[in-house]
mmCIF file of C-alpha atoms in Angstrom:
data_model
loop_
_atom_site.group_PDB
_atom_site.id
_atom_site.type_symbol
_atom_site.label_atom_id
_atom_site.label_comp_id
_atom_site.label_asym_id
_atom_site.label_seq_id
_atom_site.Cartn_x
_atom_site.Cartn_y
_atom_site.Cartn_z
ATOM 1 C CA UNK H 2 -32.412 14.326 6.408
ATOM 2 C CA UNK H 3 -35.287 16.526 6.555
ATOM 3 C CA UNK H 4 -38.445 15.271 5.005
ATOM 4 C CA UNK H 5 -41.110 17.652 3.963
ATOM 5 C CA UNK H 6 -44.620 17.406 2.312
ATOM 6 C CA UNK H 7 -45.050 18.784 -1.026
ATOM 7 C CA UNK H 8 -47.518 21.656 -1.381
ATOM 8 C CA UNK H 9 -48.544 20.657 -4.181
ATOM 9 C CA UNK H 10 -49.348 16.789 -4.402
ATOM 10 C CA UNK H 11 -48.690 16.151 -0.621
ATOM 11 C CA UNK H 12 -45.730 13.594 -1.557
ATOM 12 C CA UNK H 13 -43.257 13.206 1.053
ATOM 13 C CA UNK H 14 -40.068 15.025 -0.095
ATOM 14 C CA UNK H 15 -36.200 14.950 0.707
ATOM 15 C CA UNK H 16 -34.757 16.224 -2.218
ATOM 16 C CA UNK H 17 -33.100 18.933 -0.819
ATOM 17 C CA UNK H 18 -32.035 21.461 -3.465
ATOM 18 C CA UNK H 19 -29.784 24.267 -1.351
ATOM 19 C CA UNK H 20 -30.069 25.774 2.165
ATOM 20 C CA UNK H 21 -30.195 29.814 2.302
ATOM 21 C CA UNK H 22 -29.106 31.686 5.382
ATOM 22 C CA UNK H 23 -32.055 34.389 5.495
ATOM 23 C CA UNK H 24 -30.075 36.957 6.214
ATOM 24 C CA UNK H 25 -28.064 36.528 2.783
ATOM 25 C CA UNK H 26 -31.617 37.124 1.379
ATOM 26 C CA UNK H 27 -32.018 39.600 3.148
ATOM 27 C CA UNK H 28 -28.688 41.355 2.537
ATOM 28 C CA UNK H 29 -29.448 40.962 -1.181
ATOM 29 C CA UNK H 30 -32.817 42.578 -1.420
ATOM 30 C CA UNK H 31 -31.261 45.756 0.526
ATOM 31 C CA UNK H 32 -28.336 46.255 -1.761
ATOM 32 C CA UNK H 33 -29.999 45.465 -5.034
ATOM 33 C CA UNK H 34 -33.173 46.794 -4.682
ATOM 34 C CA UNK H 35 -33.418 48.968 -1.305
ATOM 35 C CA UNK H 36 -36.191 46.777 0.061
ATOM 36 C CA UNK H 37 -35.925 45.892 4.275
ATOM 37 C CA UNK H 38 -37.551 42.149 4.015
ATOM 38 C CA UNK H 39 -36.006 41.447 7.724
ATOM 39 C CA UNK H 40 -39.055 41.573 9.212
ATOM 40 C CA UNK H 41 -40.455 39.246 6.696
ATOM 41 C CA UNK H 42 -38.184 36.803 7.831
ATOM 42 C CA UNK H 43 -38.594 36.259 11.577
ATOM 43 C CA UNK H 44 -38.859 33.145 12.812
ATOM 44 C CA UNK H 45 -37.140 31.871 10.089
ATOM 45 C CA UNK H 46 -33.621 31.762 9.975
ATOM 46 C CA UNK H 47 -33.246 29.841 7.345
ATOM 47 C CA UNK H 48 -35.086 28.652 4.144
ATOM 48 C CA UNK H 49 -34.205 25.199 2.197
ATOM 49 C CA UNK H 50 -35.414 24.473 -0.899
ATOM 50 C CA UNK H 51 -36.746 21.248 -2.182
ATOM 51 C CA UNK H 52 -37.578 19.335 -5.318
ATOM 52 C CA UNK H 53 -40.604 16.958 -5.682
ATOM 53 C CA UNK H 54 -39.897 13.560 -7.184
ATOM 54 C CA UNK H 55 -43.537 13.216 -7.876
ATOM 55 C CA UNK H 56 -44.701 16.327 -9.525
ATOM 56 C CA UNK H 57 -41.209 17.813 -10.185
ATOM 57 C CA UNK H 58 -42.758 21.016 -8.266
ATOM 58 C CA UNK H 59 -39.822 22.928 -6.560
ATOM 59 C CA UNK H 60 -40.663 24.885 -3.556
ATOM 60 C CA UNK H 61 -39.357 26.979 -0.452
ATOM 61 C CA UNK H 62 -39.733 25.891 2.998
ATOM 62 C CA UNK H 63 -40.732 27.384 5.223
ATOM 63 C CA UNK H 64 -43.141 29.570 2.528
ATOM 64 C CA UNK H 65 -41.929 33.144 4.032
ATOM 65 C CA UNK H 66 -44.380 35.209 1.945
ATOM 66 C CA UNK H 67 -43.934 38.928 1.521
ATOM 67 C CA UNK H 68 -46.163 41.777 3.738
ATOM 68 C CA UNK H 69 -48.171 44.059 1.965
ATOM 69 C CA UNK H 70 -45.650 46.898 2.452
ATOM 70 C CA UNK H 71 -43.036 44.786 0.028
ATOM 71 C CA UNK H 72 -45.634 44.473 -2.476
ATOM 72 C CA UNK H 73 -46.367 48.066 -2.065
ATOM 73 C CA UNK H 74 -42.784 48.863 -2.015
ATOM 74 C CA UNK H 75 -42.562 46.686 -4.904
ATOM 75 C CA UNK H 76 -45.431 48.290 -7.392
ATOM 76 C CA UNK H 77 -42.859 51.722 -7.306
ATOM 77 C CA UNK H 78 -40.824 50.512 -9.927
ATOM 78 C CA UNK H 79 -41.759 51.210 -13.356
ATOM 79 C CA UNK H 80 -40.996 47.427 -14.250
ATOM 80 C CA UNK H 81 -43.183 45.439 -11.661
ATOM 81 C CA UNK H 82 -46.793 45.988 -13.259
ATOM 82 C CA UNK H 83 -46.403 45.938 -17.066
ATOM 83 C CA UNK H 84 -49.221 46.575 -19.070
ATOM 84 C CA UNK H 85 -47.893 45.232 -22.291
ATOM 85 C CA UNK H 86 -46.951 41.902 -22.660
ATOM 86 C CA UNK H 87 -46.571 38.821 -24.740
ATOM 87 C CA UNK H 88 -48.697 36.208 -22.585
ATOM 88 C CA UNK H 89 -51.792 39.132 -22.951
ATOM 89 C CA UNK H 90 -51.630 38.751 -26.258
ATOM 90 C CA UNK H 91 -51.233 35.132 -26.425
ATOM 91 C CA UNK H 92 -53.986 34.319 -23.475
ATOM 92 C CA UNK H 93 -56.114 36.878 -25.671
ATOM 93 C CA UNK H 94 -56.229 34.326 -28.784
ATOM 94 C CA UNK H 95 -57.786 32.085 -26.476
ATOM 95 C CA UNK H 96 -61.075 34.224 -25.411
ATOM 96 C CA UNK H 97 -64.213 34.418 -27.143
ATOM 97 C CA UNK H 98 -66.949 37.314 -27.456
ATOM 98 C CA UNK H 99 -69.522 35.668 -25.907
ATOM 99 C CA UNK H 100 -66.936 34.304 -23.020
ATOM 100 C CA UNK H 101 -67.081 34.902 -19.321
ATOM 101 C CA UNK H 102 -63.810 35.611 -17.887
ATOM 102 C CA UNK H 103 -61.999 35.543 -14.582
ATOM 103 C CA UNK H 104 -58.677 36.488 -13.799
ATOM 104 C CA UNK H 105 -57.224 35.660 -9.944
ATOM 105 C CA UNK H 106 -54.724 38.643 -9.702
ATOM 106 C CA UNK H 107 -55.723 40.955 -12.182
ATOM 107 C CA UNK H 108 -53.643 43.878 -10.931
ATOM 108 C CA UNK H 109 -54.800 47.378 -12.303
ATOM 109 C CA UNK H 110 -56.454 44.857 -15.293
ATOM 110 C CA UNK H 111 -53.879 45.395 -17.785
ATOM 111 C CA UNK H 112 -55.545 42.479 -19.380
ATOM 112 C CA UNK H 113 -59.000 42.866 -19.173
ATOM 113 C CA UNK H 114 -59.102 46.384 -20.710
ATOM 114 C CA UNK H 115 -58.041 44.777 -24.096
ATOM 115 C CA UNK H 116 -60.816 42.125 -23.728
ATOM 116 C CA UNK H 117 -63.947 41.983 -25.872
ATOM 117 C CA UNK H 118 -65.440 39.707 -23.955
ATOM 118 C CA UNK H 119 -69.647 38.749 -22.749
ATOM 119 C CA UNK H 120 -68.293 38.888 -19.037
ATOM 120 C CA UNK H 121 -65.530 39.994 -17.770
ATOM 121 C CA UNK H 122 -64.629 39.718 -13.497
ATOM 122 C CA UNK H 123 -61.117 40.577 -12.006
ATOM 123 C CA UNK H 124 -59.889 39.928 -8.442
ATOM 124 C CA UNK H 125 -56.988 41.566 -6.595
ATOM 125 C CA UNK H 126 -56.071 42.115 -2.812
ATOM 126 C CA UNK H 127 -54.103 45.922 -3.696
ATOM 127 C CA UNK H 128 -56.301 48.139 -3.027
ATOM 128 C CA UNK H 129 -54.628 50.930 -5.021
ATOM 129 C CA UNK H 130 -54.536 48.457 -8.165
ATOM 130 C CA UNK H 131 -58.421 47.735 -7.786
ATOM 131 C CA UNK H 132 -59.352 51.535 -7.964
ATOM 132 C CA UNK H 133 -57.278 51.956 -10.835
ATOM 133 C CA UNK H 134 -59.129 48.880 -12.430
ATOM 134 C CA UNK H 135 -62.630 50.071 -11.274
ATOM 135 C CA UNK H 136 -61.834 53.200 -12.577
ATOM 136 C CA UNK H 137 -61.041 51.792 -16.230
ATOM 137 C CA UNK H 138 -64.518 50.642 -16.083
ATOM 138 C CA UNK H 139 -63.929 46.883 -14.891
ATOM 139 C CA UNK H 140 -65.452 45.021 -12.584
ATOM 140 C CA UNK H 141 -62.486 43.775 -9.829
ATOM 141 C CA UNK H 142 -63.335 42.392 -6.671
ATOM 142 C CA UNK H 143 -60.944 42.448 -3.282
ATOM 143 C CA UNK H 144 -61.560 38.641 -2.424
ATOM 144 C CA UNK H 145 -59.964 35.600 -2.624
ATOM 145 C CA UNK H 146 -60.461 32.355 -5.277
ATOM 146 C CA UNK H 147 -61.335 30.099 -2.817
ATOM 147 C CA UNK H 148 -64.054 32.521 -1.827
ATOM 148 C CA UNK H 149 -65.258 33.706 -4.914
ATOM 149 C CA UNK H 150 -65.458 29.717 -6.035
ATOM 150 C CA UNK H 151 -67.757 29.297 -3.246
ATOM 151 C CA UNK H 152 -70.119 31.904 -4.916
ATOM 152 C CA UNK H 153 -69.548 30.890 -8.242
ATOM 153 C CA UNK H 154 -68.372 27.562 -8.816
ATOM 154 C CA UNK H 155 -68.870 26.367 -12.760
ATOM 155 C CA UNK H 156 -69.755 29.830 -13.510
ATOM 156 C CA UNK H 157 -66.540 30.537 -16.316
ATOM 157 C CA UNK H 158 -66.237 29.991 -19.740
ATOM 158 C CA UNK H 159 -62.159 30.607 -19.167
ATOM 159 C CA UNK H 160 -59.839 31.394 -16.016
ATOM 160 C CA UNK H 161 -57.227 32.999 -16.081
ATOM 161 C CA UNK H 162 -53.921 33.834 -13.959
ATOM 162 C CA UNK H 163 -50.438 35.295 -14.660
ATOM 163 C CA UNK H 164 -47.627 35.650 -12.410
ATOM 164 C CA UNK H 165 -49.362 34.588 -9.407
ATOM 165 C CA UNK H 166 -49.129 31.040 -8.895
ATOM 166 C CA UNK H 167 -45.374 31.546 -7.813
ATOM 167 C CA UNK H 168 -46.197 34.155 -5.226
ATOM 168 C CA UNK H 169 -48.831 31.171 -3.419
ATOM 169 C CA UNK H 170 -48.481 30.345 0.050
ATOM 170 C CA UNK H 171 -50.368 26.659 -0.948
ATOM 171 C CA UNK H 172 -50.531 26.251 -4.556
ATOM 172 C CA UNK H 173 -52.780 23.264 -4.811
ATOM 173 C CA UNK H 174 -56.004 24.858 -2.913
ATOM 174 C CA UNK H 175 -55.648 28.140 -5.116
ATOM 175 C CA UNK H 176 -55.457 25.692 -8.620
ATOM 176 C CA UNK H 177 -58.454 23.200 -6.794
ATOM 177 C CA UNK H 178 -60.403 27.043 -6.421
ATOM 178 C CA UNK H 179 -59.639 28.292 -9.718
ATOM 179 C CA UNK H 180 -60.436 24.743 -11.284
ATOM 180 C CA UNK H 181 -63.799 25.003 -9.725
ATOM 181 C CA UNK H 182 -64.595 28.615 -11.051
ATOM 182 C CA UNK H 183 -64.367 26.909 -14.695
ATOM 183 C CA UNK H 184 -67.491 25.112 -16.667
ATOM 184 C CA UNK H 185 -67.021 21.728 -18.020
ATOM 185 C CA UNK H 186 -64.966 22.309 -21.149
ATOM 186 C CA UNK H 187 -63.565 25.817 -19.874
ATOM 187 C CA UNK H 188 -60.094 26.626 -20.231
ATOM 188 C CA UNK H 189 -57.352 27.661 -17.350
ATOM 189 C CA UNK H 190 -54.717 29.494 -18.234
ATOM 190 C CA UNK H 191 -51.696 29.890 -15.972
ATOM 191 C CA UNK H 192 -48.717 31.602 -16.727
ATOM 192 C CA UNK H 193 -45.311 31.182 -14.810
ATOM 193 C CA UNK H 194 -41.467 32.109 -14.611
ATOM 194 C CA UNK H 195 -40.019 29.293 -16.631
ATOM 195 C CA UNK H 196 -37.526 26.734 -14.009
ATOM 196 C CA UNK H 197 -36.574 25.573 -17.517
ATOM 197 C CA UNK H 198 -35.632 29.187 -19.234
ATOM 198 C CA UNK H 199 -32.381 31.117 -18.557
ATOM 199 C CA UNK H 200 -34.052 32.725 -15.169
ATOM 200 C CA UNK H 201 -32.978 29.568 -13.225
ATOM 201 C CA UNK H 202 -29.238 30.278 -14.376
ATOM 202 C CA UNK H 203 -29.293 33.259 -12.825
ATOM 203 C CA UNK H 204 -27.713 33.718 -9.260
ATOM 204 C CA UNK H 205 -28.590 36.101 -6.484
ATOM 205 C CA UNK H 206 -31.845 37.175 -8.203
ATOM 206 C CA UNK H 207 -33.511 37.021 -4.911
ATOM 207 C CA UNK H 208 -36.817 38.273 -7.099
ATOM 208 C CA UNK H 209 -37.104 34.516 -7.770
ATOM 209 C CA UNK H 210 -36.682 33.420 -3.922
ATOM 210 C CA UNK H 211 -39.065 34.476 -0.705
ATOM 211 C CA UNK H 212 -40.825 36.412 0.334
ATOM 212 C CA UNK H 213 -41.318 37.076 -3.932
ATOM 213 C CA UNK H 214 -41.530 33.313 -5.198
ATOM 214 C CA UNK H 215 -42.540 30.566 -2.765
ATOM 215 C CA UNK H 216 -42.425 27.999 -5.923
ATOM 216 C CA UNK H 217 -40.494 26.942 -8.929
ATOM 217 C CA UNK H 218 -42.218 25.933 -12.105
ATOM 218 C CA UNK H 219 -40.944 23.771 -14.751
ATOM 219 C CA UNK H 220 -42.639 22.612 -17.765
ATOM 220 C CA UNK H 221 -42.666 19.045 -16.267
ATOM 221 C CA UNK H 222 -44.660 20.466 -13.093
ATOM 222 C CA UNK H 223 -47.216 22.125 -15.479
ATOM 223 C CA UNK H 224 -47.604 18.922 -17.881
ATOM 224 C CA UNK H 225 -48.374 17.243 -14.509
ATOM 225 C CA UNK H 226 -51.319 18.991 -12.775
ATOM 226 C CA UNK H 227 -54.009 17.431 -14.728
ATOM 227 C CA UNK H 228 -52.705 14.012 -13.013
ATOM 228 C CA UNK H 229 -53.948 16.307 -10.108
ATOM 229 C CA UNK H 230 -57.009 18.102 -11.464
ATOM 230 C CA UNK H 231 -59.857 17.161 -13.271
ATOM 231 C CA UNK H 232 -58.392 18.896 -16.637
ATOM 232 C CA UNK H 233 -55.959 18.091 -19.768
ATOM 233 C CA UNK H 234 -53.601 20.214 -21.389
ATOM 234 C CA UNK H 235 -54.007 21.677 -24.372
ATOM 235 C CA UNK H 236 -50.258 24.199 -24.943
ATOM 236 C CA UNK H 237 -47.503 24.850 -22.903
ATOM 237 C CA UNK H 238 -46.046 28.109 -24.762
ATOM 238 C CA UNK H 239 -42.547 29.496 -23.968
ATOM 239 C CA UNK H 240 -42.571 33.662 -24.649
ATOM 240 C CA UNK H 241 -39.375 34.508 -26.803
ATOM 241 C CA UNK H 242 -36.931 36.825 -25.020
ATOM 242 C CA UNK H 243 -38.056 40.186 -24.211
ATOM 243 C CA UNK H 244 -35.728 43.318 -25.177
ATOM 244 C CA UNK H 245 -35.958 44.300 -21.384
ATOM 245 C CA UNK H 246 -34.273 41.048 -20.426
ATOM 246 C CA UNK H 247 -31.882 40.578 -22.903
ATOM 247 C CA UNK H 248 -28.637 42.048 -21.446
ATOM 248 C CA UNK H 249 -29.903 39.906 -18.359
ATOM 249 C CA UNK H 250 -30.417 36.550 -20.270
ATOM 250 C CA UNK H 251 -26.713 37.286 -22.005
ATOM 251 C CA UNK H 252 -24.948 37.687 -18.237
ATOM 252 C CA UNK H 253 -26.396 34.741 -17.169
ATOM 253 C CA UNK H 254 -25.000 32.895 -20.181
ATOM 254 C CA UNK H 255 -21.696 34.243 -20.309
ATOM 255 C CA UNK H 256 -21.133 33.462 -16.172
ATOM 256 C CA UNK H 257 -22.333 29.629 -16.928
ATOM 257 C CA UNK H 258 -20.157 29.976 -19.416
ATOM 258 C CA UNK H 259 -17.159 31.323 -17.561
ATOM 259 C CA UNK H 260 -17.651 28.284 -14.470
ATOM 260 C CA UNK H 261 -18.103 25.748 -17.119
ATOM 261 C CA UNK H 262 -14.407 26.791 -18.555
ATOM 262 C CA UNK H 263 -13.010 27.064 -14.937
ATOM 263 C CA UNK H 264 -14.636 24.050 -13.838
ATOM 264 C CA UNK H 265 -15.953 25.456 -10.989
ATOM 265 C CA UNK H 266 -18.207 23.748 -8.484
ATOM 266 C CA UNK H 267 -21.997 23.698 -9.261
ATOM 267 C CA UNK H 268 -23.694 26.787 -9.698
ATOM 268 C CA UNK H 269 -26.762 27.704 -6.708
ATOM 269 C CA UNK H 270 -29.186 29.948 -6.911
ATOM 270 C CA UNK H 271 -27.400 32.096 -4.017
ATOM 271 C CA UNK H 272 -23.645 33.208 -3.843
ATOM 272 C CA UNK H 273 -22.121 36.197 -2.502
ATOM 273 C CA UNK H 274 -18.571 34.531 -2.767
ATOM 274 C CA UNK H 275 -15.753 36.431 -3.847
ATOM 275 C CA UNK H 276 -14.951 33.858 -6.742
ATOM 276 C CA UNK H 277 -18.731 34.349 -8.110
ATOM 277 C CA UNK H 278 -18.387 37.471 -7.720
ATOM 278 C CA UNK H 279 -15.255 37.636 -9.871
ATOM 279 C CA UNK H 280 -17.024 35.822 -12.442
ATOM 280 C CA UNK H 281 -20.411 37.956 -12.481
ATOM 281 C CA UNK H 282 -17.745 41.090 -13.262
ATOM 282 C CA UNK H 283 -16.119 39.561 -15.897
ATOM 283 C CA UNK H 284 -19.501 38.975 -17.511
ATOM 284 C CA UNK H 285 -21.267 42.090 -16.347
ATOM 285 C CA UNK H 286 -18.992 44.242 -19.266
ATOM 286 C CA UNK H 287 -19.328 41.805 -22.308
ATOM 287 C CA UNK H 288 -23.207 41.095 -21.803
ATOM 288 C CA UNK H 289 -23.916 44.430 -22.282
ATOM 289 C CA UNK H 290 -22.056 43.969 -26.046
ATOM 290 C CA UNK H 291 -23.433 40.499 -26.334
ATOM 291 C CA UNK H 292 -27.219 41.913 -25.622
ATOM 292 C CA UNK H 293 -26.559 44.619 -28.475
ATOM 293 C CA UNK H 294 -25.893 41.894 -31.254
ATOM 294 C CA UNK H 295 -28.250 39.664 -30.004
ATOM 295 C CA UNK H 296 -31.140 42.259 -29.992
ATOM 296 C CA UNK H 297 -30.210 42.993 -34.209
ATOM 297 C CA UNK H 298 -31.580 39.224 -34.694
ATOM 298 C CA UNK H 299 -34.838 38.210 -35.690
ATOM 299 C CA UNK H 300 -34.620 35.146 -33.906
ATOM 300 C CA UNK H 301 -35.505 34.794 -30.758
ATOM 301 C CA UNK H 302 -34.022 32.461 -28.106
ATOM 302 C CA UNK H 303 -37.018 31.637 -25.448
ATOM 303 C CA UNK H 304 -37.713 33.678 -22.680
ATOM 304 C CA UNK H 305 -39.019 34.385 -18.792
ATOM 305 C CA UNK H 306 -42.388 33.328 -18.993
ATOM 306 C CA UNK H 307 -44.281 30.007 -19.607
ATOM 307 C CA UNK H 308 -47.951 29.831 -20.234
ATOM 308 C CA UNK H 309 -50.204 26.959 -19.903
ATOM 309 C CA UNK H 310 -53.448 25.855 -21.499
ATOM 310 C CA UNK H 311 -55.702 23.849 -19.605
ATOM 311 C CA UNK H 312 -59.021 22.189 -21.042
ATOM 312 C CA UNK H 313 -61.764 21.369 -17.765
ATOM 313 C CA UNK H 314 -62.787 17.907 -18.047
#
């Protein structure tokens, strides 16, 4: 069996999880969201995904990252860069007047804007998103953690990143970077798609796969870096269930439901077999119901997103 190193705490791994033909992936991304990631993929026939005993971290291999043009092709829709959402708020609670702030991926700075904050610095490779965020009147740099650590290592009260630890080629020297950016007693905050929420029942959502995700983050994973880092943790907070995601969150459900009755074999994250996709139809009509009832109750089953709260040592 294959034996790889995770990319995380450099533990030898064989866990394989399930082996993806990359042109399924890319076959996927065409018909469901008219994106050509072929090119992305060359030299790498296929991907495998593994599962580290040690940290629990799952990850892609090899780590086929997207090109700028699929980011830019991705930014198009409406949905990608959302201004409003829960982890803001959340993260917000966390952030003091007198603070200084950085965020690693800061986009157009959705997040800063609402920010009160002594000091506030954003960094982002799109150079369409930076303008926009210099234009709001922020201060957003093109350049990378591990450089900007180099410049200013110990510098920040709190450091901040959401929805970008999942997109990194090598996870641990972005978190050692970020880490270093932070004074003694500083917080990181980190938010992720949640391996333990309904996303990872969902098949052929090839948003969660390469070249978009390179890793898979479950709470255990996230309770575990400060084994790796100099840090503790202080919250791991689950979002509830947006409205956008509800009919979503009520498909997935009803086809785990549906295999569960049928006994059929064990769901993967990939499957463009005519018996799955008998069972996503049969769902697709009655989530749409099921989202409508669910979406008159208060309560709130948990959602896409995990955030966690670290405290620098």
């Amino acid at each position: 069996m294959l034996e790889k190193q995770c990319p995380l705490c450099a533990s030898k791994v064989r866990n394989l999880v399930e082996v993806f033909q990359s042109s399924e992936i890319v076959t996927l991304y065409k018909t469901i969201h008219g994106l050509d990631v072929s090119e992305d993929f060359v030299g790498a026939p296929v991907i495998r995904l593994y599962r580290c005993p040690v940290c629990d971290l799952s990850f892609f291999s090899p780590p086929v990252a997207g090109s700028a043009a699929f980011y830019e092709a991705l930014q198009q829709f409406p949905w990608y860069y959302m201004d409003a959402k829960e982890e803001f708020a959340f993260a917000a609670n966390h952030v003091s007047s007198g603070d200084t702030l950085l965020e690693v991926g800061c986009g157009r700075g959705a997040f800063g804007q609402r920010l009160t904050c002594k000091e506030y610095v954003g960094l982002e490779f799109n150079p369409k998103a930076v303008q926009e965020a210099v234009a709001q009147g922020l201060h957003v740099r093109r350049q990378s953690v591990e450089e900007h650590a180099a410049e200013r290592p110990g510098y920040y009260d709190v450091a901040c990143s959401f929805q970008v630890l999942e997109h990194v080629t090598a996870p641990r020297p972005f978190l050692e970077a970020l880490h270093a950016c932070v004074k003694p007693g500083g917080l990181l905050l980190l938010s992720v798609p949640s391996e333990d929420s309904y996303l990872s029942m969902i098949v052929n959502e090839v948003l969660n796969m390469p070249p978009h995700h390179l890793t898979l983050w479950s709470d255990d994973s996230l309770r575990r870096l400060p084994g790796l880092f100099g840090m503790s943790l202080v919250e791991l907070r689950h979002e509830k269930l947006q409205p956008y995601h509800t009919r979503m969150f009520c498909k997935a459900l009803l086809v785990e439901t549906l295999r569960s009755v049928e006994a059929k074999a064990k769901r993967k994250m990939l499957d463009i077999s005519p018996e799955y996709m008998r069972l996503e139809a049969a769902a697709a009509g009655l989530a749409q119901h099921m989202a409508g009832v669910l979406d008159r109750y208060p309560v709130r089953p948990d959602g896409h997103t995990v955030i966690a709260v670290y405290r620098k040592n």
